[in-house]
GROMACS .gro file of C-alpha atoms in nm:
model
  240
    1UNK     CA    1   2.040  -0.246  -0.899
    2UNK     CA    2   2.056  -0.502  -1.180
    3UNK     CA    3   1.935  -0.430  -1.560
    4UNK     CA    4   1.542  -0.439  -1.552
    5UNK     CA    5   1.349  -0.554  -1.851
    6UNK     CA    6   0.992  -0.391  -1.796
    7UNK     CA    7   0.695  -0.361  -1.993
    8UNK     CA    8   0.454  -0.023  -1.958
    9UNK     CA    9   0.067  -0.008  -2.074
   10UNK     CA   10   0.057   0.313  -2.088
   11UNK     CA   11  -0.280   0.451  -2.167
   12UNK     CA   12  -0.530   0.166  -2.010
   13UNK     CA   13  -0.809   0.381  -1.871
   14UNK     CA   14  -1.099   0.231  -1.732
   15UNK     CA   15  -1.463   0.343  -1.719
   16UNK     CA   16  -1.407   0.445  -1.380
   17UNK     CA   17  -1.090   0.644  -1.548
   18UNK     CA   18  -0.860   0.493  -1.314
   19UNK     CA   19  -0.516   0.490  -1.515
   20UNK     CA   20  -0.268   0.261  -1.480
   21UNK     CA   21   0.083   0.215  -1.582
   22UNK     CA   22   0.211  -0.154  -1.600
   23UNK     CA   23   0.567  -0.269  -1.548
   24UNK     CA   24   0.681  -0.607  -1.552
   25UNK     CA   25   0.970  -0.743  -1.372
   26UNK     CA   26   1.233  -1.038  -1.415
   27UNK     CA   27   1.255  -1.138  -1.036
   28UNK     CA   28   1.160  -1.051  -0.696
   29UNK     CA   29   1.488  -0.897  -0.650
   30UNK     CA   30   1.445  -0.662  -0.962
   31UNK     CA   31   1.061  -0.523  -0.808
   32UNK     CA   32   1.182  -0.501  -0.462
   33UNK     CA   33   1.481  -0.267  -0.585
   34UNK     CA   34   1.249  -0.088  -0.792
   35UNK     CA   35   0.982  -0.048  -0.530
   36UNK     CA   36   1.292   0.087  -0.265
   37UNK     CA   37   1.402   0.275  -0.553
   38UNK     CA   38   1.079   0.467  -0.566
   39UNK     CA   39   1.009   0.511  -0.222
   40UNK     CA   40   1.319   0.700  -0.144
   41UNK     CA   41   1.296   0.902  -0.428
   42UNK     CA   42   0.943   0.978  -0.320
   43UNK     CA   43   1.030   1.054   0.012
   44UNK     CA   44   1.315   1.305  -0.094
   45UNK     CA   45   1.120   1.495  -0.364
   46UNK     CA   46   0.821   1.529  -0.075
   47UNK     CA   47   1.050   1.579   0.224
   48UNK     CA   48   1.189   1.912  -0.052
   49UNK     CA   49   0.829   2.019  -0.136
   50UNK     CA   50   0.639   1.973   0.262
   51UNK     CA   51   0.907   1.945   0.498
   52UNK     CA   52   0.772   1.583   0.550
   53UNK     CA   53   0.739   1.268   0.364
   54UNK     CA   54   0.346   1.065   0.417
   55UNK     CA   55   0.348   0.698   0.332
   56UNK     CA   56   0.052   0.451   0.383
   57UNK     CA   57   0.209   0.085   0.398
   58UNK     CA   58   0.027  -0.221   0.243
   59UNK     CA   59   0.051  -0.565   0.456
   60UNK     CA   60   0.204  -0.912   0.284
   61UNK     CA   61   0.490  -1.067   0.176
   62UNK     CA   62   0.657  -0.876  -0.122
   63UNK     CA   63   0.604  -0.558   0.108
   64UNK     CA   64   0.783  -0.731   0.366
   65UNK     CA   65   1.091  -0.763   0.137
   66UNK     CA   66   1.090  -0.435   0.051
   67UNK     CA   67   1.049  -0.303   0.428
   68UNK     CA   68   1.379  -0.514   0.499
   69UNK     CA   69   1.530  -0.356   0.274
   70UNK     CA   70   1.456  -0.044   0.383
   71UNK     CA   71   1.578  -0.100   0.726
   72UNK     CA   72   1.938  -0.090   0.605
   73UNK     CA   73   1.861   0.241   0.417
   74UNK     CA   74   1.994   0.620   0.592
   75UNK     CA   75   1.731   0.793   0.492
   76UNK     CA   76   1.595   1.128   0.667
   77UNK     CA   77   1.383   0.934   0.875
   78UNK     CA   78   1.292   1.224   1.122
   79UNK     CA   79   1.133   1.329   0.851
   80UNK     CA   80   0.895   1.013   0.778
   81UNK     CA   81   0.492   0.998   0.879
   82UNK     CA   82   0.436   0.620   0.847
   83UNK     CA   83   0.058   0.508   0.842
   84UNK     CA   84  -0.117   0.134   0.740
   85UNK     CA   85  -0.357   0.083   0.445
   86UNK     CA   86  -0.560  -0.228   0.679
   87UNK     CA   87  -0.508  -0.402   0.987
   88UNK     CA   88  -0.658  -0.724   1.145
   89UNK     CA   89  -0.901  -0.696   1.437
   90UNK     CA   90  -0.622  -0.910   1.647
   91UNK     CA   91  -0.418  -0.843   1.960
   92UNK     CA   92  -0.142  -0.585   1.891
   93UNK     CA   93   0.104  -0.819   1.919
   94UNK     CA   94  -0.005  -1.085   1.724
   95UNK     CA   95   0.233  -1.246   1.428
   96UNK     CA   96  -0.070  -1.156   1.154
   97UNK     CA   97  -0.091  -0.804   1.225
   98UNK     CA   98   0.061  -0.576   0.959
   99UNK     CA   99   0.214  -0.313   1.192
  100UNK     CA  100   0.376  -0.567   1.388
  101UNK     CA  101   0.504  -0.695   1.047
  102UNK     CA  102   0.648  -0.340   0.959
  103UNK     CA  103   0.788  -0.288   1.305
  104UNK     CA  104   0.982  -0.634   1.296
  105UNK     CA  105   1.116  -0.606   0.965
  106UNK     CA  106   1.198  -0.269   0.963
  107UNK     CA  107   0.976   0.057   1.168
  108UNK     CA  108   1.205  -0.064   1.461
  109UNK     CA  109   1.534  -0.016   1.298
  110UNK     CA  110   1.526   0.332   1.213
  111UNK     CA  111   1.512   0.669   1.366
  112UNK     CA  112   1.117   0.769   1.270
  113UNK     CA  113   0.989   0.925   1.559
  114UNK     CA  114   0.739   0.723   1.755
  115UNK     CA  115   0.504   0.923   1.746
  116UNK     CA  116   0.544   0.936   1.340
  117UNK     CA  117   0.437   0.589   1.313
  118UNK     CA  118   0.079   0.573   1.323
  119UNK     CA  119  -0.086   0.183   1.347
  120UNK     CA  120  -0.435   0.150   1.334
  121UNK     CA  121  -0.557   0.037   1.677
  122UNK     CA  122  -0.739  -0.274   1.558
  123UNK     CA  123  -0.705  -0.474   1.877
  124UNK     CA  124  -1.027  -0.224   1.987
  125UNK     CA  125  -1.250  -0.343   1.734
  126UNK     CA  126  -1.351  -0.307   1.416
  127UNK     CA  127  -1.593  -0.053   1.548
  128UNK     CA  128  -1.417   0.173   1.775
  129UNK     CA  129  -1.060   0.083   1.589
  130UNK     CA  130  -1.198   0.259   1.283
  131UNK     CA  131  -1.344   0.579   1.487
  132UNK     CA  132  -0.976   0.642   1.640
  133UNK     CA  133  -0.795   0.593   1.296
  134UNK     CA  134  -1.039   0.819   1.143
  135UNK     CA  135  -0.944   1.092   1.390
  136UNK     CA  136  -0.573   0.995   1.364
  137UNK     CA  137  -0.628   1.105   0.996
  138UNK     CA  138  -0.809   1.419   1.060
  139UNK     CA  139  -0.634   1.662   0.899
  140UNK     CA  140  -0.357   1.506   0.750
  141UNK     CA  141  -0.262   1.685   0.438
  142UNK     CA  142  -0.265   1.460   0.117
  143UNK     CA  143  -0.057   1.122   0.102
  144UNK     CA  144   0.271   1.110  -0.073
  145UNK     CA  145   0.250   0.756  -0.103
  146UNK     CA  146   0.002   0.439  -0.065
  147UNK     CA  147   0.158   0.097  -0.102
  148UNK     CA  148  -0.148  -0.141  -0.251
  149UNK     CA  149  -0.089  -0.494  -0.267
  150UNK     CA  150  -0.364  -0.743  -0.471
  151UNK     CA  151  -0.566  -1.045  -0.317
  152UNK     CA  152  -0.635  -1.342  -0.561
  153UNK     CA  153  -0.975  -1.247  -0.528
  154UNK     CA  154  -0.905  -0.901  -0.657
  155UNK     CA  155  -0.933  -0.696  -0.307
  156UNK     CA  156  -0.694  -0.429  -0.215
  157UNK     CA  157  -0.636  -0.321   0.126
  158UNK     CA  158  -0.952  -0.432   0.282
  159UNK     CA  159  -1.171  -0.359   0.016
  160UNK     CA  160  -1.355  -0.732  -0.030
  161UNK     CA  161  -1.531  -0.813  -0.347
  162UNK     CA  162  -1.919  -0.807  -0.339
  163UNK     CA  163  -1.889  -0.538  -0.035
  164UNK     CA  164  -2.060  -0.229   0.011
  165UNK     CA  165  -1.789   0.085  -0.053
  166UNK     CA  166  -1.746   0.266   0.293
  167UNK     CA  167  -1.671   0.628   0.246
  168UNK     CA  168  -1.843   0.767   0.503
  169UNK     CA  169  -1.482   0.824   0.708
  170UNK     CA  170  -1.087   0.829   0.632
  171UNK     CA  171  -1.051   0.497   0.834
  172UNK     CA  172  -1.401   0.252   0.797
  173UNK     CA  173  -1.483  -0.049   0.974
  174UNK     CA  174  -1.495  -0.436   0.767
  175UNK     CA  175  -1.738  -0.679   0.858
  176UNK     CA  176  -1.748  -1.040   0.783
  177UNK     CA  177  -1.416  -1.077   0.568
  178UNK     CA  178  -1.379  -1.348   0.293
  179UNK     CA  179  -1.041  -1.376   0.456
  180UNK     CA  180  -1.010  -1.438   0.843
  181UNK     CA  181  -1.021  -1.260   1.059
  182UNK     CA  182  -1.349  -1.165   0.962
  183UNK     CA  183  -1.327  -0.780   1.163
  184UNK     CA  184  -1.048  -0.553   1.009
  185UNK     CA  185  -0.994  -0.154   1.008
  186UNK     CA  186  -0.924  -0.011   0.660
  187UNK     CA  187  -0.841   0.297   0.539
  188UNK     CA  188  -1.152   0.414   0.305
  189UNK     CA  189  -1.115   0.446  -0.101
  190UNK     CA  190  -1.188   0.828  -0.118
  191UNK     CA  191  -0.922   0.850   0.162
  192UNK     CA  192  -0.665   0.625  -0.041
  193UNK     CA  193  -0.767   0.820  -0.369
  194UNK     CA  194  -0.606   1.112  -0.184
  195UNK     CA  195  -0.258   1.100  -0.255
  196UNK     CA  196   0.046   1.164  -0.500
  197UNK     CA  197   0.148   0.886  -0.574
  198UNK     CA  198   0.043   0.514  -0.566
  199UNK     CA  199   0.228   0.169  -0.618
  200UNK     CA  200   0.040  -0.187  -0.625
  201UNK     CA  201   0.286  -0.493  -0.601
  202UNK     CA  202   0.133  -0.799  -0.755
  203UNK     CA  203   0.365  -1.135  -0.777
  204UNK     CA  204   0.306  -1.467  -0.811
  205UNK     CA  205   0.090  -1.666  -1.045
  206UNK     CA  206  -0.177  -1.701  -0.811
  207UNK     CA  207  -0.284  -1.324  -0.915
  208UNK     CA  208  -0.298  -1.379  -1.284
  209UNK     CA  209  -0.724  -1.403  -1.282
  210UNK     CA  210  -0.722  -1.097  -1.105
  211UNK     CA  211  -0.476  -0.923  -1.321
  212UNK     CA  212  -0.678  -1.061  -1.617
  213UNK     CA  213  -0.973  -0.911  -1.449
  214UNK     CA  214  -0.843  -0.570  -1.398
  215UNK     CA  215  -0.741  -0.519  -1.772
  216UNK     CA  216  -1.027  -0.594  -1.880
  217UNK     CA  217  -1.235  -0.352  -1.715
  218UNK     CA  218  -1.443  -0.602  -1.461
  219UNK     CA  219  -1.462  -0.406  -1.128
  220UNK     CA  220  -1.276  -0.529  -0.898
  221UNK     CA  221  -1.201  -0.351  -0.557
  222UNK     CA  222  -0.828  -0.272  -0.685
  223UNK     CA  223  -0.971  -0.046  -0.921
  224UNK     CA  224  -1.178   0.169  -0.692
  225UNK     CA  225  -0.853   0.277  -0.593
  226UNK     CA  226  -0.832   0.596  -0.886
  227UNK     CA  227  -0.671   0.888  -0.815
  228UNK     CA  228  -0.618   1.192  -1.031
  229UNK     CA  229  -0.245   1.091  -1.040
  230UNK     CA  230  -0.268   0.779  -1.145
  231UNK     CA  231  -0.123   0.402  -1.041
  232UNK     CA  232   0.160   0.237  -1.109
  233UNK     CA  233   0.163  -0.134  -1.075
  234UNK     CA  234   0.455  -0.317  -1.061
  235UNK     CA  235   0.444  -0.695  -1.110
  236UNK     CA  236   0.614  -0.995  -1.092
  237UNK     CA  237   0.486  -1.331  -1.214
  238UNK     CA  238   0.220  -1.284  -1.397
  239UNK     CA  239   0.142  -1.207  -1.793
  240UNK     CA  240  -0.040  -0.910  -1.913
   0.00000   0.00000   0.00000
């Protein structure tokens, strides 16, 4: 891994006392390492501690990187519990679905047991798609890990802007997305608030209103996302 130059805010607490920790990275090489970096090391301290390593994968490009990157990892896979932050209400098969993303660039070059990988069954509806994720969560002991990315419009997941917060479930139903496909399945914020650890990757300039946004304390979606733990964001491209 090359030399990383990275800048921490350390204690930025916001009203709704999420915490965050900032780092700031030189390229897209340097945050993908880092992100790899952390998710192995996550997976082996948790894999110690439960016998089992719980990660919750985020869609979109930079994750994509990362999940390629993975795929040439020998990791204790047997070991790995994969789930998906959001899906699209789209055939299972279809090129914008984020577990067929995962699969292809990496979920189907490794040894996690099939029935380790859980995708949320969006191609049943927003509706019914929700109801079996929600029971596909059912007693699932804390996360170890959620992967968040960050929309330009300041979303996470599928948590939209100007949208009533869903808790009433681990998995909720999304109606009438900003962004197409208007029907998605996301895992709710109390349910995503419910974990050890949590990483947001945010590159690319296009973010920077959102990022400007989020430190100073407007409310967008990404920071509903507060666990007692903390967040660590790591970016690329953008000031702060």
């Amino acid at each position: 891994m090359q030399t990383t130059q990275t800048l921490e805010v350390k204690s930025l607490t916001l009203a709704n006392n999420q915490h965050t920790r900032w780092y700031r990275f030189n390229s897209q090489d340097e945050i993908n390492q880092a992100t790899l970096k952390s998710i192995l090391q996550t997976a082996d301290e948790a894999i110690k501690k439960y016998g089992s390593f719980l990660i919750v994968l985020a869609g979109g490009s930079t994750p994509k990187s990362v999940y390629q990157l993975l795929a040439k990892e020998n990791a204790d896979w047997a070991n790995w519990h994969v789930y998906h932050n959001d899906d699209r209400c789209l055939p299972a098969d279809h090129v914008d679905r984020n577990s067929k993303m995962a699969r292809d660039a990496w979920l189907n070059h490794v040894a996690i047991p099939a029935n380790q990988i859980h995708d949320i069954p969006a191609e049943l509806g927003n509706v019914e798609g929700a109801k079996a994720y929600a029971q596909t969560l059912a007693g699932v002991r804390t996360f170890d890990l959620v992967i968040l990315g960050l929309g330009e419009d300041g979303h996470t997941a599928s948590l939209f802007p100007n949208q009533a917060v869903d808790n009433s479930a681990d998995a909720v139903p999304v109606f009438n997305s900003p962004k197409p496909p208007a029907e998605r399945v996301t895992i709710s914020q109390s349910r995503l608030d419910n974990t050890h650890h949590v990483i947001f990757l945010v590159t690319g300039a296009g973010k920077q209103d959102a990022v400007n946004n989020w430190l100073n304390g407007v409310a967008i979606p990404a920071t509903l996302v507060a666990p007692a733990c903390g967040v660590d964001v790591y970016s690329f491209g953008v000031q702060f």
